[in-house]
Coordinates of C-alpha atoms and ligand atoms in Angstrom, one line a residue:
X3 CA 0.0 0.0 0.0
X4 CA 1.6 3.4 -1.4
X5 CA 0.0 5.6 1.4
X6 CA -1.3 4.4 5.3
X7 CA -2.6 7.6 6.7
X8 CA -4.0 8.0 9.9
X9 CA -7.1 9.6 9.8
X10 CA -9.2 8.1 12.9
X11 CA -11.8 9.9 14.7
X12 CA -11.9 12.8 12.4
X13 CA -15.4 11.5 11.1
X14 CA -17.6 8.3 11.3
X15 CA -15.7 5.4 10.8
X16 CA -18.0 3.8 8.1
X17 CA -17.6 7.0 6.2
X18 CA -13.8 6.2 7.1
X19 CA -13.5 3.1 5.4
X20 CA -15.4 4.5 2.3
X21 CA -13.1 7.2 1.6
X22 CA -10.1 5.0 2.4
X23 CA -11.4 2.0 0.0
X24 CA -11.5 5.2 -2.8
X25 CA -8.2 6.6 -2.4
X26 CA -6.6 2.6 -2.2
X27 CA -8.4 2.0 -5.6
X28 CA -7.0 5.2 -7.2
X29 CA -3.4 4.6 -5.6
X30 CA -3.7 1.0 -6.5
X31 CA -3.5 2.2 -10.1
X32 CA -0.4 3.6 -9.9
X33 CA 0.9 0.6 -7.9
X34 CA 0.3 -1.4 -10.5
X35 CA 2.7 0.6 -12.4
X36 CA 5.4 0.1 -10.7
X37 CA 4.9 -3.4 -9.7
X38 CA 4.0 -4.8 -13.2
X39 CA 6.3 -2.4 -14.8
X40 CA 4.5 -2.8 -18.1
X41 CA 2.3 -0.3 -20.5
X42 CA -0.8 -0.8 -19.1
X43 CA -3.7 -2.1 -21.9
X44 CA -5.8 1.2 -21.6
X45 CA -4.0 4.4 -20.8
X46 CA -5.0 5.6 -17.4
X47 CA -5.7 9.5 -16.5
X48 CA -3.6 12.4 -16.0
X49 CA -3.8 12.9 -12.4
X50 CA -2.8 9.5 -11.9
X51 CA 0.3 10.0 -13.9
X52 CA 0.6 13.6 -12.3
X53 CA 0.8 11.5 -8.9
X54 CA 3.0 9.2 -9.7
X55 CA 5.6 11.5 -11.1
X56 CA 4.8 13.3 -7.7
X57 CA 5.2 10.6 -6.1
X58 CA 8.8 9.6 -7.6
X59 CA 10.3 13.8 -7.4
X60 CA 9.7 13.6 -4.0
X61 CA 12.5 10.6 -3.6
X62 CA 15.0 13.0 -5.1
X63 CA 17.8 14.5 -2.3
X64 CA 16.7 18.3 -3.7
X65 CA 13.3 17.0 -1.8
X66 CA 14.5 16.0 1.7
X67 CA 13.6 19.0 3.6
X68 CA 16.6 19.1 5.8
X69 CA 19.1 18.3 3.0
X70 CA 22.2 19.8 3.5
X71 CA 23.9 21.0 0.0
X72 CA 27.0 21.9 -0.5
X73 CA 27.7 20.8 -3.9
X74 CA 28.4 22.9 -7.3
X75 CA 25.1 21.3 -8.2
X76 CA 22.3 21.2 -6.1
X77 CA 19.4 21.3 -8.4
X78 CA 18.7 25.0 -7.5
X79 CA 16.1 26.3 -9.5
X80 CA 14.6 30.0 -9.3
X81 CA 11.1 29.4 -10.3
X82 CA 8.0 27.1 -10.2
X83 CA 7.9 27.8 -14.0
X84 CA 11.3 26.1 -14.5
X85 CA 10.4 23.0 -11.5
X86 CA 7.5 22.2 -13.8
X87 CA 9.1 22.2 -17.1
X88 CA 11.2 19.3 -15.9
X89 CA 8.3 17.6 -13.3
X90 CA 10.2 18.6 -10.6
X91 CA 12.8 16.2 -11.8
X92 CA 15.2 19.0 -11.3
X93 CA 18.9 16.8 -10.9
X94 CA 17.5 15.4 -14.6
X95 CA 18.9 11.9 -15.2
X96 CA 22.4 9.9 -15.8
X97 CA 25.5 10.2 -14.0
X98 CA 28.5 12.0 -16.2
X99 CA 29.8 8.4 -16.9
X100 CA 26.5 6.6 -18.1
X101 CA 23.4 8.2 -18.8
X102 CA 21.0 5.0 -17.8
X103 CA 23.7 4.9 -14.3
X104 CA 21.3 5.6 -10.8
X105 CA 21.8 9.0 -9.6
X106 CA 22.8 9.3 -6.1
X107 CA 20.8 12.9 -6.1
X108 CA 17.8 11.4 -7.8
X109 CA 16.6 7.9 -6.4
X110 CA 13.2 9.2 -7.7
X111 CA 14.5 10.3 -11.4
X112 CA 16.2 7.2 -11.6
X113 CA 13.4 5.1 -10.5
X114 CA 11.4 7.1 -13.4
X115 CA 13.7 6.8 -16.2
X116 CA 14.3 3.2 -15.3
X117 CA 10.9 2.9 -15.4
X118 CA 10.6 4.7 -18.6
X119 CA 12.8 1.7 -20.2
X120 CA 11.1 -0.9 -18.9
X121 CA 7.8 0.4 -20.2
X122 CA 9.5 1.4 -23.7
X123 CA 10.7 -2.3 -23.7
X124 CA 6.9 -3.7 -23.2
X125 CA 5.6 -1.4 -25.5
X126 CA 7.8 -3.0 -28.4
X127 CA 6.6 -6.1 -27.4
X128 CA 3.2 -5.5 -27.4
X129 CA 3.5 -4.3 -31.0
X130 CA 5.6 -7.9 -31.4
X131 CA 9.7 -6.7 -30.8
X132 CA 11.4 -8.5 -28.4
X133 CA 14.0 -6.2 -28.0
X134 CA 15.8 -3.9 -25.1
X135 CA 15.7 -0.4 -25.3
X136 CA 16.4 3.2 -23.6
X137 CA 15.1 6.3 -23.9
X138 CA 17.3 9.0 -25.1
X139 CA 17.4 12.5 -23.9
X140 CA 18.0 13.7 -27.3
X141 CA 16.3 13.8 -30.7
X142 CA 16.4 10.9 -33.5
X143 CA 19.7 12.3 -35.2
X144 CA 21.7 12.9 -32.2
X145 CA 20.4 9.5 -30.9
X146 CA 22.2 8.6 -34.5
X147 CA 25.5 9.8 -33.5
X148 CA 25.3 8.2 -29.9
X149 CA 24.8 5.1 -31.4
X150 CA 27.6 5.2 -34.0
X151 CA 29.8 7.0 -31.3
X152 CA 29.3 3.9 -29.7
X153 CA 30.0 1.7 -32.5
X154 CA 33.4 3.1 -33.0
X155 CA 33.9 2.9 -29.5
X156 CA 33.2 -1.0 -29.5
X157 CA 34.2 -1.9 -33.0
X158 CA 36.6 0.5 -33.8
X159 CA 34.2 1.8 -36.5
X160 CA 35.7 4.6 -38.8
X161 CA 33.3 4.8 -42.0
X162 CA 29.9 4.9 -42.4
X163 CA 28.2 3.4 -45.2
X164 CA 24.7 5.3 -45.7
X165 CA 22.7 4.1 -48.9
X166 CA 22.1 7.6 -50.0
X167 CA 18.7 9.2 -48.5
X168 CA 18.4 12.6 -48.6
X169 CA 17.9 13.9 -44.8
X170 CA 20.4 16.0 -43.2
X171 CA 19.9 14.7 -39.6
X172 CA 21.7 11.4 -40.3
X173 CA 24.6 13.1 -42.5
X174 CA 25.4 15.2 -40.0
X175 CA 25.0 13.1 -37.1
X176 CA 27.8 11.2 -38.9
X177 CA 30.3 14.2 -38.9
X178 CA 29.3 15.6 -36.0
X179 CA 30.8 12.6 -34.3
X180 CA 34.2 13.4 -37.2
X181 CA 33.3 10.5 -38.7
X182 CA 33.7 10.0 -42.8
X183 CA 30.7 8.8 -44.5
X184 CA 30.6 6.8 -47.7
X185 CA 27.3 7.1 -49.9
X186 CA 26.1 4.5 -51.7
X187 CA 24.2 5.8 -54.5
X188 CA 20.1 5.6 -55.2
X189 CA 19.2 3.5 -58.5
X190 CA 15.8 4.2 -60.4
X191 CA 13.5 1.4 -60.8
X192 CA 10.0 2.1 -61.9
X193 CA 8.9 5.3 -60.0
X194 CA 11.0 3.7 -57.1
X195 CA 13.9 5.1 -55.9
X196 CA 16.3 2.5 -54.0
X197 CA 19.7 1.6 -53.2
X198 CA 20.8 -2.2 -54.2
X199 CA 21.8 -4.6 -51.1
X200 CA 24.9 -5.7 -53.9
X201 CA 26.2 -1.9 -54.0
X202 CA 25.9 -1.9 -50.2
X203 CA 28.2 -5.2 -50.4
X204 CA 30.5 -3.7 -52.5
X205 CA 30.9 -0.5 -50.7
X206 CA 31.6 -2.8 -47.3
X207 CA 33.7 -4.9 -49.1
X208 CA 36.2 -2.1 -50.4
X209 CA 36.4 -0.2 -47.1
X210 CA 37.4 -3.5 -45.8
X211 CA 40.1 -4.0 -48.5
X212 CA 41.4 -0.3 -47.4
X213 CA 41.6 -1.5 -43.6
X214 CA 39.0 0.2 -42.5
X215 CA 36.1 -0.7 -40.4
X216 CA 32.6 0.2 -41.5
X217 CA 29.1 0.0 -40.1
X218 CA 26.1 0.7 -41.8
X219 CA 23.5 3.4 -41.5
X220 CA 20.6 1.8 -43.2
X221 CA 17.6 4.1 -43.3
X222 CA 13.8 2.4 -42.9
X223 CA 11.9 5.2 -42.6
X224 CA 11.6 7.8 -45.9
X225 CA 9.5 10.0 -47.9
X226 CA 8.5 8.5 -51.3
X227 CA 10.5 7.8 -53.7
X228 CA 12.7 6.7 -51.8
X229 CA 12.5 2.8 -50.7
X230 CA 13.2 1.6 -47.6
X231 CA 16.3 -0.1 -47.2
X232 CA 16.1 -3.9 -47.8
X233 CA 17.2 -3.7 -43.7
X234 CA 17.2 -8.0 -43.7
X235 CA 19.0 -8.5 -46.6
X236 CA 21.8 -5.3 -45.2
X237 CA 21.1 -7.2 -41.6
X238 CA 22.5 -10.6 -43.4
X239 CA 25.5 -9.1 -45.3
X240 CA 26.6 -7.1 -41.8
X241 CA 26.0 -10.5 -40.4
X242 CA 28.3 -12.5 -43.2
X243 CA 30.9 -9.7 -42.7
X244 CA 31.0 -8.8 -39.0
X245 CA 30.3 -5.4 -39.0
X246 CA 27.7 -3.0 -37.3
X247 CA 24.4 -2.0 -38.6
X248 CA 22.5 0.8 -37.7
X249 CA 19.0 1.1 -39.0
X250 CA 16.8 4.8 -39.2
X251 CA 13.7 3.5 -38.2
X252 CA 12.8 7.5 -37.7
X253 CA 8.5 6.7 -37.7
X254 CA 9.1 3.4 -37.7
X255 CA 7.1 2.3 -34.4
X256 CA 3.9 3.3 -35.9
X257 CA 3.3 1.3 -38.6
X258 CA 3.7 -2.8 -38.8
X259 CA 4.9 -2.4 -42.7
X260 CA 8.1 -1.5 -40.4
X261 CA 7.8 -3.4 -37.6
X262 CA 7.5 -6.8 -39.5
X263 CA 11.1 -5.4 -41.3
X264 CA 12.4 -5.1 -38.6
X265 CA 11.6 -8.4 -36.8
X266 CA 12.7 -10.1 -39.7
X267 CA 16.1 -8.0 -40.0
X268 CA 16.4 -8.5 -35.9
X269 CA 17.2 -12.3 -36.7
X270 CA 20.5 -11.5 -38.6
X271 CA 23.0 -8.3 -37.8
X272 CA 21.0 -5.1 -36.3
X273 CA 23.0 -3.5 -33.3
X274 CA 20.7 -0.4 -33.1
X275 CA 17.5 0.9 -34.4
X276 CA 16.8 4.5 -34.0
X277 CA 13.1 6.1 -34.1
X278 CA 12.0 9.3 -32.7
X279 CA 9.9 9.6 -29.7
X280 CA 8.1 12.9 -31.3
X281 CA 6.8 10.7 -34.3
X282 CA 5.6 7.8 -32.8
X283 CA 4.7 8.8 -29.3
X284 CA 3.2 11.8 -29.7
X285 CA 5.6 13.5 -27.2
X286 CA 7.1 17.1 -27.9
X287 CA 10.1 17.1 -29.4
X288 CA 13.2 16.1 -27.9
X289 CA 13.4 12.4 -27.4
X290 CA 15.0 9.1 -29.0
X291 CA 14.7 5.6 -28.9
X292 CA 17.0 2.9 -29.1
X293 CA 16.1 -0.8 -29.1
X294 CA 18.1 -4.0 -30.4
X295 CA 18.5 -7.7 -28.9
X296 CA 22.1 -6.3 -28.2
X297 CA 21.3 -5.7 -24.4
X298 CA 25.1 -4.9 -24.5
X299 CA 25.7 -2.3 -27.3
X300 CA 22.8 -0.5 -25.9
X301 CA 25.3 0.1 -22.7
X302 CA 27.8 1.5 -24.8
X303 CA 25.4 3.9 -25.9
X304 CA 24.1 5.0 -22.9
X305 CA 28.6 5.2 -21.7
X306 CA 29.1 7.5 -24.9
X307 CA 26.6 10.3 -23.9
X308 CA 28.3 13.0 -22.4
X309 CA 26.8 14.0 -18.9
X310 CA 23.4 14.4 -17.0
X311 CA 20.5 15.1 -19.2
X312 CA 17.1 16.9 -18.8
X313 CA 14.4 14.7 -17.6
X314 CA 12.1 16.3 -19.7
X315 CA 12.3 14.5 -22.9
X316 CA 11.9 11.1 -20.7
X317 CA 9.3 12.1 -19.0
X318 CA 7.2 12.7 -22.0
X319 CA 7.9 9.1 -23.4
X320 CA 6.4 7.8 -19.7
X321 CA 3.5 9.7 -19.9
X322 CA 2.7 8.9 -23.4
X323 CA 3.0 5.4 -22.8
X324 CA 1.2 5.8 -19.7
X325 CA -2.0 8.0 -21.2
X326 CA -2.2 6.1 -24.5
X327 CA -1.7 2.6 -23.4
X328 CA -1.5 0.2 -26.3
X329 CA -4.8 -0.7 -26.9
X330 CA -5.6 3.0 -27.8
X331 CA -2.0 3.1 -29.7
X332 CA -2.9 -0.4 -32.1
X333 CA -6.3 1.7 -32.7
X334 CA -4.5 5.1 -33.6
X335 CA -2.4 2.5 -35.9
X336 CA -5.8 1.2 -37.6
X337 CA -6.4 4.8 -37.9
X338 CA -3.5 6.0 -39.5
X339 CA -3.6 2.8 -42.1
X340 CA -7.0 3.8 -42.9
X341 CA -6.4 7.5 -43.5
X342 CA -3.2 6.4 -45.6
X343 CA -5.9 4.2 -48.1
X344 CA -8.3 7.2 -48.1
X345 CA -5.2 9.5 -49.1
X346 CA -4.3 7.4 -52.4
X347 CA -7.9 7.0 -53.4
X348 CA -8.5 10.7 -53.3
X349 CA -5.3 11.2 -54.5
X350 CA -5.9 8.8 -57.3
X351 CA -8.7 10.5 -58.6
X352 CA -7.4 14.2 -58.1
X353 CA -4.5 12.8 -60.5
X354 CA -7.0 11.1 -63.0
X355 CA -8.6 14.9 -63.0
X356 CA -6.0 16.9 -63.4
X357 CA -4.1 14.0 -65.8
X358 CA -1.1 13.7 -63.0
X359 CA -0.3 10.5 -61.3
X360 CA 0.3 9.1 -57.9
X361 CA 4.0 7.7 -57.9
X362 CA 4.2 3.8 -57.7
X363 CA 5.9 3.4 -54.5
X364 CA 5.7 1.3 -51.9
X365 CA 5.0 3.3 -48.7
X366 CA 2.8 3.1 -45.6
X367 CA 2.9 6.3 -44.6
X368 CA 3.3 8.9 -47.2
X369 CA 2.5 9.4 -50.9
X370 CA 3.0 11.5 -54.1
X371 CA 1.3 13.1 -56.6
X372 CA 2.8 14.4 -59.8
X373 CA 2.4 18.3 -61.3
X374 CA 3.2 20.1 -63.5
X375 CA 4.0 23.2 -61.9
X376 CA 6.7 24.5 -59.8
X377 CA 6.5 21.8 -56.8
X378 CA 8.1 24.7 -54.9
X379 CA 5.4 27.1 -55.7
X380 CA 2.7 24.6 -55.2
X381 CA 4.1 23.6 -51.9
X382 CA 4.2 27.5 -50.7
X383 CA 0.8 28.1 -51.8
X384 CA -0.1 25.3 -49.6
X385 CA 1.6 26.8 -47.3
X386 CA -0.5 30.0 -47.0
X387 CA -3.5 27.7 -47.3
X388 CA -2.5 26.6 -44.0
X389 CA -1.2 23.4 -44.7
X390 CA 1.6 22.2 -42.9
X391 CA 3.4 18.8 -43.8
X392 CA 3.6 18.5 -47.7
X393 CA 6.8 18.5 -49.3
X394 CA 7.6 19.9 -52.6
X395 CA 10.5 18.2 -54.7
X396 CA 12.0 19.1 -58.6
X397 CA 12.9 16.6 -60.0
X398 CA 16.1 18.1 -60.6
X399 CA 16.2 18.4 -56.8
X400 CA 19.2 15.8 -56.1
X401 CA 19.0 16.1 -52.5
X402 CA 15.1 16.0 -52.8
X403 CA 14.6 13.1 -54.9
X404 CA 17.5 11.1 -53.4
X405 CA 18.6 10.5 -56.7
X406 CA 21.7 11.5 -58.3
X407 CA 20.3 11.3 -61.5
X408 CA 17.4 13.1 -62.8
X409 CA 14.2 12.2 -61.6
X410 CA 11.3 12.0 -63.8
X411 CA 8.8 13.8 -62.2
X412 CA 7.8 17.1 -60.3
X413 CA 6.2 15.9 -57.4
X414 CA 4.3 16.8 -53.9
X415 CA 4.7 14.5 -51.1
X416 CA 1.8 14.1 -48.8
X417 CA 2.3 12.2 -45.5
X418 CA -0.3 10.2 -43.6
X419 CA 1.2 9.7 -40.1
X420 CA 0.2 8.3 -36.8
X421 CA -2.7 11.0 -35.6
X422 CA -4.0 11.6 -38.5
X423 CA -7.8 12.2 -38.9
X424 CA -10.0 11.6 -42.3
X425 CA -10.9 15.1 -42.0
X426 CA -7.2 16.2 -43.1
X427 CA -6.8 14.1 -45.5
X428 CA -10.5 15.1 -47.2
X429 CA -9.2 18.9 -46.6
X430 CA -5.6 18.9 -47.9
X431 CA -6.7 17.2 -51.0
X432 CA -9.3 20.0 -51.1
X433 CA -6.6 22.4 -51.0
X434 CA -4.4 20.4 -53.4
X435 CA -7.1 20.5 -55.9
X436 CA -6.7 24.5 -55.9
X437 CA -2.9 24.6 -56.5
X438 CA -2.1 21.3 -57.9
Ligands
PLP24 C1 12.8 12.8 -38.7 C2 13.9 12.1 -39.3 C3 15.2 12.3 -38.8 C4 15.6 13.4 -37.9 O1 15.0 13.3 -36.7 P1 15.3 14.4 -35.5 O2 14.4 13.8 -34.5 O3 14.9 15.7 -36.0 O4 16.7 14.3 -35.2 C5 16.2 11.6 -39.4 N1 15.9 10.7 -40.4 C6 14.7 10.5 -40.9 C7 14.5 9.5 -41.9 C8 13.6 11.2 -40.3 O5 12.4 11.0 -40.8

């Protein structure tokens, strides 16, 4: 029992059992928290949560009324403004030497962010990854350079091989860290755009021959025409030549498209997948995800990252887990499928109207539609329509396309992500109709 007050004699005892019965069922929900340790089926509410992280800030040494601190960091902090910005987890988490390490300041943080892991961990599972995982104080592309940080770290990794998608988070999470990246270039095939595993081989295999050690950054997650990476058959080659393999799952968690890749890449070479915590969880932005069967490079990870961190971005993946619960998340899922569907049929027919076409590529999440006009232009005017989201690429848009080449068509990407509602899909295709 969380709480045994002593309230006797203050009012009729029957009346004393009935408010005690209430306030054991509502702490009871919270106890099951911490003793199951597991995303609970259906989210529960936000005064639960609210007590719970209560609950845990009031273990931390900044708490104990008559702590005496005398340290160059004592968790002072001026106002309630900043306190609640962090939950009152004000010493954050991690010790400088390992950011998942207990913090002898914060018994109540570290109960929290280990907390946070374990729930991250069932989450996964619930969605059918049997994996470990942390969550990461900082965004998908510097949860990029963590992890290859740590792959130098434990392999000795100086290279990384990145099958050519255009996103600047991942290319600069590479030199951030100083570390040289080899492209291996996008190939056209059909409307598709999509790097071949046997390029990917022979990129490994000459960094190899040149005494270097290389681990891949595979990338899951894109905007169409860009492919995913073929992660099992990358997963198998890393596998055939010893070498690391990270994969940017960015919004991977949201859809099982994904998720079955990456259970079937999970059974050869994977050391890392990346996804954001913003995309999937519904969480401000600000927090990563890590997860892989490699309990052990997961450790490194957490050793490479330099310092204490904010609780804040952790915090936000507990309480999302907590207030959606997975239930609600698998229905969110169904949603998002659903709105994708909608999307190509209305997008289907706006092409057959205004004799554009919706690029042939496999994607679950996003789609595109061909014009004539400046992609640019059409994307601002969408812009001003108050549209937020769609991307608008030239063909002769190298970065844009992904493809070194020219690519065939203008085009406007249009993304159907996780939170999603019919009613923006039936209104940006509205709006597309005007511009397109
Ligand atoms: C969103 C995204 C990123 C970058 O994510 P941040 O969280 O902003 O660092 C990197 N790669 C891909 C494929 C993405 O979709």
């Amino acid at each position: 029992m969380l709480l045994d007050i002593d309230i006797s004699g203050l009012i009729p005892k029957h009346m004393e059992n009935r408010g005690k019965l209430t306030l054991k069922e509502n702490l009871k929900i919270i106890e099951n928290i911490l003793e199951q340790r597991k995303v609970p089926e259906n989210g529960i509410d936000e005064e639960h949560i609210k007590l719970l992280l209560r609950i845990l800030s009031f273990m931390d040494t900044d708490k104990d009324p008559n702590v005496i601190q005398i340290g160059e960091r004592e968790a002072r902090v001026y106002t309630k403004l900043q306190r609640e910005s962090v939950f009152d987890f004000c010493h954050g988490v991690g010790r400088s030497g390992n950011l998942i390490d207990p913090q002898p300041k914060a018994p109540g943080a570290s109960v929290m962010y280990k907390l946070t892991n374990k729930l991250l961990e069932s989450f996964l599972k619930s969605l059918g990854l049997n994996v470990k995982a942390i969550a990461t104080p900082v965004a998908t592309g510097m949860t990029i350079s963590l992890s290859l940080s740590a792959s130098r770290k434990k392999y000795g990794s100086n290279v990384v091989i990145y099958p050519y998608a255009a996103h600047k988070s991942p290319i600069k999470a590479t030199s951030f860290i100083g570390m040289r990246m080899r492209l291996v270039e996008t190939v056209l095939d059909g409307d598709s755009v999509k790097v071949e595993v046997s390029d990917i081989e022979d990129a490994i295999r000459r960094e190899i021959n040149n005494k270097n050690n290389p681990v891949v950054l595979s990338t899951l997650t894109f905007f169409p025409p860009r492919e995913s990476d073929n992660i099992e058959e990358i997963a198998k080659i890393c596998g055939e030549y010893d070498i690391p393999h990270i994969i940017n799952g960015a919004y991977a968690i949201q859809n099982f498209y994904y998720i079955d890749k990456i259970r079937k890449a999970l059974r050869y070479r994977v050391d890392a997948i990346i996804s954001s915590s913003d995309k999937n969880l519904f969480t401000p932005i600000g927090g990563g995800i890590v997860y892989t069967k490699d309990e052990s490079f997961l450790k490194e990870i957490s050793l490479t990252y330099p310092g204490r961190a904010s609780a804040n971005p952790i915090v936000n993946i507990l309480i999302s887990l907590l207030a959606i619960g997975t239930k609600n998340y698998i229905d969110l899922m169904k949603e998002q499928k659903e709105c994708k569907k909608l999307l190509d049929e209305l997008l289907n027919d706006l092409a057959n109207k205004k004799g554009e076409k919706v690029l042939n590529v496999k994607n679950p999440i996003s789609s595109c539609i061909t014009t004539k006009k400046d992609p640019l232009d059409v994307a601002g005017k969408l812009y001003n329509l108050r549209v937020t989201g769609p991307r608008g690429v030239r063909k002769n848009d190298k970065f844009g396309t992904c493809y070194l080449g020219e690519y065939p068509y203008n085009y406007i990407v249009v993304n159907s992500a996780i939170g999603v509602k019919k009613e923006d899909i039936y209104k940006v295709i509205e709006k597309l109709s005007k511009v397109i």
